[in-house]
XYZ file of N, CA, C and O in Angstrom:
628
model
N -1.172 0.242 6.746
C -0.454 -1.205 6.151
C 0.344 0.443 5.063
O 0.125 0.325 3.980
N 2.007 -0.168 5.418
C 2.818 0.939 4.824
C 2.484 1.807 4.013
O 2.354 2.128 2.647
N 2.189 2.970 4.540
C 1.027 4.174 4.044
C 2.249 5.237 3.596
O 3.889 4.956 3.770
N 1.836 5.519 2.538
C 3.033 6.278 1.594
C 2.935 7.973 2.458
O 1.992 8.097 2.924
N 3.760 8.709 2.084
C 3.823 10.086 2.435
C 5.009 10.614 2.308
O 5.417 11.932 2.677
N 6.256 9.532 2.516
C 7.523 10.597 2.128
C 8.138 10.065 1.007
O 9.388 9.838 0.955
N 7.483 9.491 -0.074
C 8.002 8.898 -1.106
C 7.769 7.648 -1.291
O 7.382 6.982 -0.240
N 7.526 7.164 -2.684
C 7.078 5.543 -2.972
C 8.140 5.543 -4.138
O 8.391 6.145 -5.267
N 8.625 4.346 -4.261
C 8.764 3.240 -5.722
C 8.236 3.529 -6.449
O 7.728 1.727 -6.472
N 7.390 4.076 -7.457
C 5.787 3.671 -8.025
C 7.046 3.070 -9.625
O 8.269 3.552 -10.180
N 5.886 1.572 -9.723
C 7.400 1.223 -11.184
C 6.993 1.995 -12.146
O 6.010 2.896 -12.382
N 8.033 2.127 -13.191
C 7.968 2.495 -14.246
C 7.038 2.683 -14.877
O 6.030 3.544 -15.485
N 5.786 1.518 -15.581
C 4.711 1.289 -16.127
C 3.688 2.222 -15.059
O 3.000 2.783 -16.292
N 3.683 2.127 -14.051
C 2.384 2.704 -13.275
C 2.492 4.385 -13.698
O 2.016 5.419 -13.178
N 3.936 5.101 -12.902
C 4.348 6.007 -13.375
C 4.049 6.665 -14.383
O 3.642 7.930 -14.698
N 3.604 6.160 -15.643
C 3.100 6.491 -17.432
C 1.570 6.472 -16.918
O 0.924 7.612 -17.874
N 1.206 5.907 -15.564
C -0.465 6.361 -15.707
C -0.713 7.160 -14.778
O -1.723 7.892 -15.080
N 0.175 8.195 -14.192
C 0.301 9.210 -13.787
C 0.397 10.490 -14.765
O 0.479 11.748 -14.188
N 0.439 10.596 -15.969
C 0.586 11.755 -17.029
C -1.053 11.481 -17.950
O -1.618 10.908 -18.635
N -1.247 12.517 -17.342
C -2.761 12.648 -17.591
C -2.875 13.097 -19.149
O -2.190 13.625 -19.658
N -3.452 12.509 -20.109
C -4.379 12.462 -21.521
C -3.196 11.104 -21.708
O -4.171 9.801 -22.446
N -2.116 10.657 -21.400
C -1.479 9.603 -22.154
C -2.085 8.301 -21.704
O -2.112 7.561 -22.112
N -2.051 8.818 -20.164
C -2.484 7.414 -19.337
C -4.283 6.358 -19.451
O -4.008 5.567 -19.487
N -4.875 7.817 -20.235
C -6.249 6.987 -20.206
C -5.951 6.160 -21.699
O -6.239 5.015 -21.941
N -5.163 6.387 -22.849
C -5.014 5.981 -23.562
C -3.685 4.276 -23.035
O -4.347 3.237 -23.203
N -2.900 4.406 -22.421
C -1.602 3.391 -22.159
C -2.936 2.429 -21.037
O -2.574 1.530 -20.960
N -3.607 3.044 -20.313
C -4.489 1.864 -19.597
C -5.583 1.092 -19.961
O -4.872 -0.197 -20.280
N -6.086 1.736 -21.328
C -6.652 0.992 -22.187
C -6.225 -0.247 -23.058
O -6.405 -1.476 -23.316
N -4.802 0.027 -22.843
C -3.773 -0.539 -24.330
C -3.175 -1.324 -23.377
O -3.321 -2.548 -23.421
N -2.321 -1.264 -22.459
C -2.080 -2.001 -21.625
C -2.343 -2.473 -20.273
O -1.599 -2.675 -19.474
N -2.979 -1.724 -19.637
C -3.536 -1.621 -18.351
C -3.512 -3.332 -17.475
O -3.090 -3.034 -16.292
N -4.150 -4.086 -18.152
C -4.319 -5.228 -17.324
C -2.669 -5.772 -17.326
O -2.502 -6.193 -16.314
N -1.832 -5.975 -18.294
C -0.799 -6.234 -17.730
C 0.332 -5.851 -16.990
O 0.806 -5.937 -16.016
N 0.118 -3.868 -17.302
C 0.964 -3.389 -16.131
C 0.386 -3.919 -14.388
O 1.585 -3.860 -13.738
N -0.794 -3.728 -14.546
C -1.354 -4.377 -12.941
C -1.121 -5.570 -12.566
O -0.377 -5.601 -11.096
N -0.957 -6.613 -13.890
C -0.798 -7.815 -13.215
C 0.962 -8.110 -13.101
O 1.452 -8.331 -11.845
N 1.911 -7.254 -13.780
C 3.228 -7.348 -13.469
C 3.420 -6.659 -12.237
O 4.587 -6.545 -12.297
N 3.077 -4.838 -11.988
C 3.136 -4.630 -11.139
C 3.167 -5.460 -9.101
O 4.032 -5.068 -8.219
N 2.602 -6.611 -9.489
C 2.522 -7.695 -8.203
C 4.032 -8.216 -8.087
O 4.177 -8.202 -6.703
N 4.566 -8.178 -8.913
C 6.042 -8.730 -8.333
C 6.511 -8.335 -8.130
O 7.353 -8.292 -6.763
N 6.485 -6.417 -8.092
C 7.471 -5.674 -7.194
C 6.712 -5.263 -5.600
O 7.443 -5.327 -4.645
N 5.029 -5.991 -5.548
C 4.744 -5.477 -4.597
C 5.062 -6.605 -3.430
O 4.893 -6.103 -2.211
N 5.110 -7.811 -4.080
C 5.104 -8.850 -3.155
C 6.527 -9.338 -2.889
O 7.139 -9.437 -3.908
N 6.772 -9.736 -1.413
C 8.381 -10.316 -1.786
C 8.140 -11.487 -2.051
O 7.440 -12.175 -2.470
N 9.290 -12.124 -1.506
C 9.103 -13.422 -2.531
C 8.665 -14.444 -1.695
O 8.826 -15.578 -0.790
N 7.214 -14.732 -2.358
C 6.515 -15.238 -1.713
C 5.554 -15.731 -2.732
O 4.351 -15.443 -3.312
N 5.952 -16.591 -3.589
C 5.267 -17.495 -4.860
C 2.990 -17.385 -4.736
O 2.649 -17.179 -5.311
N 3.364 -17.928 -3.127
C 1.842 -18.278 -3.046
C 0.944 -17.163 -2.758
O -0.280 -17.496 -3.604
N 1.828 -16.035 -2.412
C 0.551 -14.849 -2.265
C 0.510 -14.136 -3.565
O -0.041 -13.221 -3.878
N 1.721 -14.098 -4.117
C 1.669 -13.428 -5.511
C 0.878 -13.833 -6.469
O -0.205 -13.537 -7.198
N 0.348 -15.109 -6.334
C -1.041 -16.154 -7.530
C -1.949 -15.439 -6.570
O -3.184 -15.513 -6.959
N -2.105 -15.830 -5.668
C -3.343 -15.212 -4.452
C -3.529 -13.897 -4.805
O -4.934 -13.283 -5.424
N -3.027 -12.777 -5.035
C -2.862 -11.896 -5.182
C -3.227 -11.375 -7.198
O -4.632 -10.604 -6.985
N -2.610 -12.002 -7.844
C -2.799 -11.527 -9.071
C -4.601 -12.054 -9.442
O -5.031 -11.601 -10.208
N -4.644 -13.403 -8.559
C -6.269 -13.786 -8.614
C -7.381 -13.071 -8.328
O -8.355 -12.597 -9.121
N -6.954 -12.272 -6.911
C -7.885 -11.081 -6.644
C -8.179 -9.524 -7.351
O -8.860 -9.084 -8.029
N -6.754 -9.926 -7.698
C -6.704 -8.405 -9.251
C -7.331 -8.556 -10.005
O -8.256 -7.743 -10.971
N -7.141 -10.485 -10.585
C -8.061 -10.539 -12.203
C -9.415 -10.613 -12.016
O -9.740 -9.465 -12.855
N -9.937 -10.652 -10.896
C -10.995 -10.661 -10.249
C -12.030 -9.038 -10.301
O -12.798 -8.576 -11.015
N -10.720 -8.442 -10.159
C -11.430 -6.964 -9.405
C -11.219 -5.860 -10.670
O -12.104 -5.446 -10.913
N -10.315 -6.129 -11.811
C -9.853 -5.823 -12.937
C -11.156 -5.743 -14.120
O -11.565 -5.294 -14.921
N -12.326 -7.113 -13.793
C -13.501 -7.117 -14.694
C -14.190 -6.290 -14.363
O -15.541 -6.041 -14.907
N -14.424 -5.792 -13.382
C -15.534 -4.193 -12.816
C -15.208 -2.986 -13.104
O -14.183 -2.619 -13.427
N -16.423 -2.933 -14.305
C -15.968 -1.522 -14.899
C -15.885 -0.715 -13.796
O -16.521 -0.064 -12.949
N -14.495 0.101 -14.303
C -14.475 1.791 -12.942
C -13.288 0.779 -12.674
O -12.705 2.366 -12.062
N -12.760 -0.025 -12.713
C -11.330 -0.491 -11.471
C -10.261 0.091 -11.817
O -9.603 0.850 -11.288
N -10.165 0.039 -13.624
C -8.937 0.515 -13.662
C -8.682 1.716 -13.690
O -7.746 2.701 -13.458
N -10.451 2.890 -14.268
C -10.045 4.566 -13.735
C -9.944 4.707 -12.259
O -9.367 5.319 -12.197
N -10.274 4.146 -11.512
C -9.990 4.529 -10.268
C -8.875 3.910 -9.672
O -8.256 4.832 -9.105
N -7.733 2.988 -10.223
C -6.471 3.228 -9.817
C -5.834 3.958 -10.199
O -4.780 4.618 -9.424
N -6.198 4.454 -11.780
C -5.724 5.802 -12.813
C -6.139 6.980 -11.838
O -4.507 7.151 -11.438
N -7.276 6.723 -10.865
C -7.392 8.013 -10.290
C -6.163 8.182 -9.045
O -5.890 9.145 -8.846
N -5.644 6.970 -8.362
C -5.419 7.058 -7.193
C -3.919 7.605 -7.485
O -3.764 8.437 -6.651
N -3.123 7.199 -8.648
C -1.676 7.369 -8.766
C -2.013 9.033 -9.692
O -0.473 9.651 -8.933
N -3.122 9.629 -10.098
C -2.853 10.286 -10.473
C -3.117 11.542 -9.373
O -2.817 12.553 -9.263
N -3.734 11.263 -8.595
C -4.719 12.774 -7.523
C -4.083 12.143 -6.108
O -4.123 13.311 -4.995
N -3.337 10.915 -5.482
C -2.830 10.681 -4.732
C -1.761 11.195 -4.091
O -0.639 10.879 -4.913
N -1.547 12.091 -2.942
C -0.282 12.253 -2.812
C 0.322 11.211 -2.285
O 0.335 10.923 -1.265
N 2.189 11.244 -2.851
C 2.812 9.987 -1.921
C 3.756 10.927 -2.055
O 4.521 9.729 -0.815
N 3.755 12.114 -1.524
C 5.253 12.489 -0.177
C 4.350 13.804 0.104
O 3.258 14.302 -0.009
N 5.269 14.657 0.856
C 4.993 15.592 1.713
C 4.054 15.182 2.646
O 3.028 16.380 2.376
N 3.578 14.081 3.150
C 2.647 14.452 4.006
C 2.916 14.015 5.517
O 2.101 14.122 6.450
N 4.034 14.640 5.819
C 4.736 14.900 7.511
C 3.617 15.796 8.009
O 3.422 15.348 9.332
N 3.453 16.851 7.532
C 2.599 17.600 8.728
C 1.200 16.864 8.684
O 0.748 17.071 10.170
N 0.758 16.235 7.523
C -0.451 15.257 7.786
C -0.533 13.964 9.292
O -0.810 14.098 10.358
N 0.755 13.121 9.301
C 0.937 12.519 9.971
C 0.960 13.459 11.349
O 0.892 12.928 12.224
N 2.233 14.339 11.396
C 2.023 15.054 12.762
C 0.654 15.388 13.292
O 0.502 15.352 14.502
N -0.313 15.666 12.249
C -1.384 15.956 13.320
C -2.211 14.817 13.400
O -2.751 15.056 14.415
N -2.017 13.372 12.799
C -2.544 12.665 13.598
C -2.260 12.131 14.842
O -3.093 11.827 15.615
N -0.512 12.504 14.985
C 0.155 12.336 16.484
C -0.716 12.824 17.017
O -1.048 12.770 18.120
N -0.987 14.055 17.035
C -1.112 15.112 17.978
C -2.815 14.729 18.490
O -3.052 14.950 19.608
N -3.522 13.976 17.473
C -5.153 13.805 18.416
C -4.836 12.511 19.056
O -5.326 12.636 20.175
N -3.660 11.884 19.430
C -3.297 11.287 20.347
C -4.223 9.657 20.205
O -4.166 9.261 21.637
N -5.129 9.694 18.947
C -5.973 8.022 19.331
C -4.822 7.355 18.783
O -3.895 6.911 18.704
N -5.349 5.824 19.421
C -4.928 4.804 18.868
C -5.056 4.653 17.536
O -5.589 4.688 16.743
N -3.447 4.254 17.538
C -3.145 3.990 15.727
C -2.130 2.731 16.096
O -1.417 2.238 16.807
N -2.684 1.980 14.767
C -1.392 0.308 14.594
C -0.746 0.690 13.035
O -1.226 1.333 12.307
N 0.603 0.405 13.013
C 1.227 0.853 11.685
C 1.911 -0.998 11.499
O 2.510 -1.098 12.110
N 1.563 -1.525 10.591
C 1.928 -2.535 9.787
C 2.910 -2.514 8.160
O 2.534 -1.629 7.486
N 4.278 -2.617 8.911
C 4.870 -2.243 7.417
C 5.827 -4.244 6.765
O 6.360 -4.262 8.471
N 5.879 -4.331 6.041
C 6.549 -5.320 5.828
C 8.605 -4.735 5.392
O 8.578 -3.903 4.737
N 9.247 -5.864 6.275
C 10.401 -5.526 5.884
C 11.107 -5.578 4.550
O 12.416 -4.979 4.744
N 10.551 -6.341 3.484
C 11.028 -6.205 2.418
C 10.152 -5.068 1.272
O 10.150 -5.704 0.379
N 9.543 -4.769 1.839
C 9.006 -3.500 1.385
C 9.660 -2.544 0.298
O 10.401 -1.853 0.950
N 9.565 -2.504 -1.289
C 10.236 -1.496 -2.056
C 9.276 -0.819 -2.761
O 10.045 0.117 -2.976
N 8.246 -0.777 -2.764
C 7.364 0.315 -2.961
C 7.603 1.652 -2.278
O 7.533 2.687 -2.264
N 6.750 1.267 -1.017
C 7.290 2.438 0.470
C 8.056 1.521 1.228
O 7.889 0.965 1.644
N 9.789 2.457 1.249
C 10.417 1.607 2.037
C 10.818 1.292 3.051
O 9.877 2.050 3.877
N 10.658 0.350 3.785
C 10.550 0.225 5.161
C 11.152 1.355 5.673
O 10.283 1.193 6.673
N 12.299 1.859 5.335
C 12.838 2.343 6.569
C 11.768 3.797 6.853
O 12.188 4.407 7.702
N 10.872 4.333 6.313
C 9.882 5.058 6.260
C 9.038 4.776 7.440
O 8.845 6.238 7.539
N 9.117 3.575 7.997
C 8.651 3.433 9.492
C 8.694 4.415 10.485
O 8.057 5.302 10.789
N 10.303 4.872 10.550
C 11.082 5.702 11.412
C 10.442 7.374 11.041
O 9.589 7.346 12.073
N 10.228 7.652 9.787
C 9.338 8.852 9.697
C 7.740 9.082 10.280
O 7.641 9.481 11.126
N 6.881 8.005 9.858
C 5.907 7.358 10.801
C 5.713 7.408 12.025
O 5.637 8.690 12.835
N 6.773 7.008 12.364
C 6.812 7.046 13.983
C 7.403 8.417 14.883
O 6.772 8.557 15.736
N 7.858 8.858 14.026
C 8.449 10.031 14.490
C 7.186 10.795 14.160
O 7.555 12.132 15.430
N 6.539 11.076 13.642
C 5.313 12.363 13.973
C 4.173 11.738 14.693
O 3.461 12.388 14.677
N 4.297 10.258 14.719
C 3.112 9.683 15.349
C 3.661 8.823 17.040
O 3.590 7.652 16.649
N 4.107 9.136 17.501
C 5.530 8.318 18.570
C 4.266 7.708 18.945
O 4.749 6.634 19.849
N 2.945 8.086 19.456
C 2.358 6.486 20.197
C 1.665 5.417 19.344
O 1.075 4.439 19.724
N 1.990 5.634 17.992
C 1.465 4.160 17.018
C 2.601 3.126 17.685
O 3.416 2.858 18.123
N 1.109 1.899 17.611
C 1.784 0.592 17.776
C 2.751 -0.033 16.473
O 1.773 -0.091 15.700
N 3.736 -0.197 16.736
C 4.397 -1.011 15.076
C 4.407 -2.074 15.344
O 4.997 -2.322 16.274
N 4.261 -2.460 14.043
C 4.735 -4.003 13.600
C 5.428 -3.828 12.453
O 4.577 -3.696 11.132
N 6.659 -4.354 12.964
C 7.460 -5.116 11.244
C 6.779 -6.235 10.936
O 7.003 -7.374 11.886
N 6.988 -6.625 9.973
C 6.409 -8.069 9.395
C 7.722 -8.237 8.277
O 7.477 -8.055 7.723
N 8.122 -9.635 9.191
C 9.442 -10.042 8.240
C 8.877 -10.629 6.940
O 7.878 -11.509 6.652
N 9.531 -10.730 6.046
C 9.704 -11.085 5.049
C 8.137 -10.929 4.091
O 8.133 -11.867 3.165
N 7.668 -9.584 4.493
C 6.873 -9.440 3.378
C 6.949 -8.275 3.367
O 7.796 -7.220 2.984
N 5.871 -7.818 1.705
C 6.319 -6.613 0.875
C 5.835 -5.870 1.357
O 5.169 -5.338 2.164
N 5.160 -4.713 0.210
C 4.189 -3.613 0.452
C 2.619 -4.407 0.557
O 1.899 -3.650 0.756
N 2.195 -5.782 -0.075
C 1.082 -6.223 0.371
C 0.695 -7.081 1.554
O 0.156 -7.916 2.020
N 1.352 -6.840 2.284
C 1.708 -7.357 4.358
C 0.808 -7.711 4.637
O 0.591 -9.005 4.761
N -0.666 -7.323 4.575
C -1.873 -7.700 5.054
C -2.015 -9.327 4.129
O -2.806 -10.693 5.047
N -1.594 -9.179 2.764
C -2.183 -10.803 1.977
C -1.182 -11.535 2.031
O -1.174 -12.725 2.066
N 0.573 -11.440 2.449
C 1.153 -12.285 2.094
C 1.688 -12.535 3.348
O 1.884 -14.034 3.625
N 1.003 -11.772 4.758
C 1.758 -12.908 6.536
C 0.737 -12.233 7.200
O 0.201 -11.899 8.219
N -0.705 -12.668 6.263
C -2.241 -12.462 7.493
C -1.914 -13.248 8.198
O -2.488 -13.092 9.428
N -0.490 -14.392 8.244
C -0.684 -14.787 10.074
C -0.476 -14.076 11.197
O -0.038 -14.460 12.270
N 0.418 -12.997 10.647
C 0.982 -12.579 11.517
C 0.340 -11.074 11.529
O 0.068 -10.530 13.107
N -0.705 -10.185 10.660
C -1.086 -9.260 10.531
C -2.328 -9.861 11.376
O -2.558 -8.164 11.994
N -2.983 -10.295 11.290
C -4.315 -10.337 11.266
C -4.410 -10.730 12.954
O -5.539 -9.526 13.469
N -3.707 -11.346 13.752
C -3.779 -11.803 14.999
C -3.551 -10.504 15.854
O -4.426 -9.984 16.829
N -2.737 -9.733 15.174
C -2.442 -7.995 16.075
C -3.050 -7.300 16.142
O -3.950 -6.496 15.983
N -3.878 -7.137 14.644
C -4.887 -6.175 14.118
C -5.893 -6.679 14.636
O -6.927 -5.591 15.537
N -6.617 -7.777 14.900
C -7.578 -8.010 15.801
C -7.446 -7.556 17.127
O -8.357 -6.990 17.929
N -6.495 -7.933 17.612
C -6.034 -7.778 18.811
C -6.238 -6.021 19.163
O -6.382 -5.767 20.013
N -5.392 -5.336 18.471
C -5.794 -3.267 18.533
C -7.397 -3.299 18.190
O -7.589 -2.647 19.089
N -7.431 -3.987 17.571
C -9.147 -2.936 17.091
C -10.086 -3.913 18.409
O -11.342 -2.698 18.377
N -9.908 -4.797 19.056
C -10.788 -5.442 20.301
C -10.554 -4.496 21.787
O -11.389 -4.457 22.593
N -9.217 -4.188 21.424
C -9.122 -3.414 22.531
C -9.808 -1.925 23.360
O -10.100 -1.244 22.012
N -9.888 -2.227 24.212
C -10.621 -1.052 24.640
C -10.564 0.459 24.517
O -9.216 0.458 24.519
N -11.226 1.772 23.927
C -10.083 3.010 24.181
C -9.838 3.067 25.529
O -10.183 3.220 26.688
N -8.482 3.546 24.796
C -8.200 4.407 26.262
C -7.015 3.138 26.736
O -6.207 3.641 27.504
N -7.292 2.076 25.967
C -6.298 0.869 27.009
C -4.759 1.076 25.993
O -5.069 0.898 24.695
N -3.702 0.855 26.438
C -2.418 1.007 25.547
C -1.874 -0.802 25.620
O -1.647 -1.564 26.597
């Protein structure tokens, strides 16, 4: 689902969470607001999806360690230079599916081409009108295709 690896447009506030030392203080002081406001950038113009995702995030933020886990992801997750890793996956020849919202501004939609170049057999699904949270925004499009992919017998294309 819209994987990183060739660059991402991290919101400025989230970029501050990538600064060791400062990020701990920033997360305690502004974490809830930063996380909630980032939803507007992740979700394409879909108010119902924005509201649903806000509710899901609000619930998750109540769990001890959630914000720290998010911070760790931002600090340690490679968001660029993963082309060689994608190429290794491509050489495995295993079934793969790729879903990407055509309005994704966090991990730009155009990057699907780079993933497809490295995993040529990937089953690609552009999801119209969706942003970065494609599976939340358009479950009507994603879920049937994902279920069909997962039910397909191994070796069936």
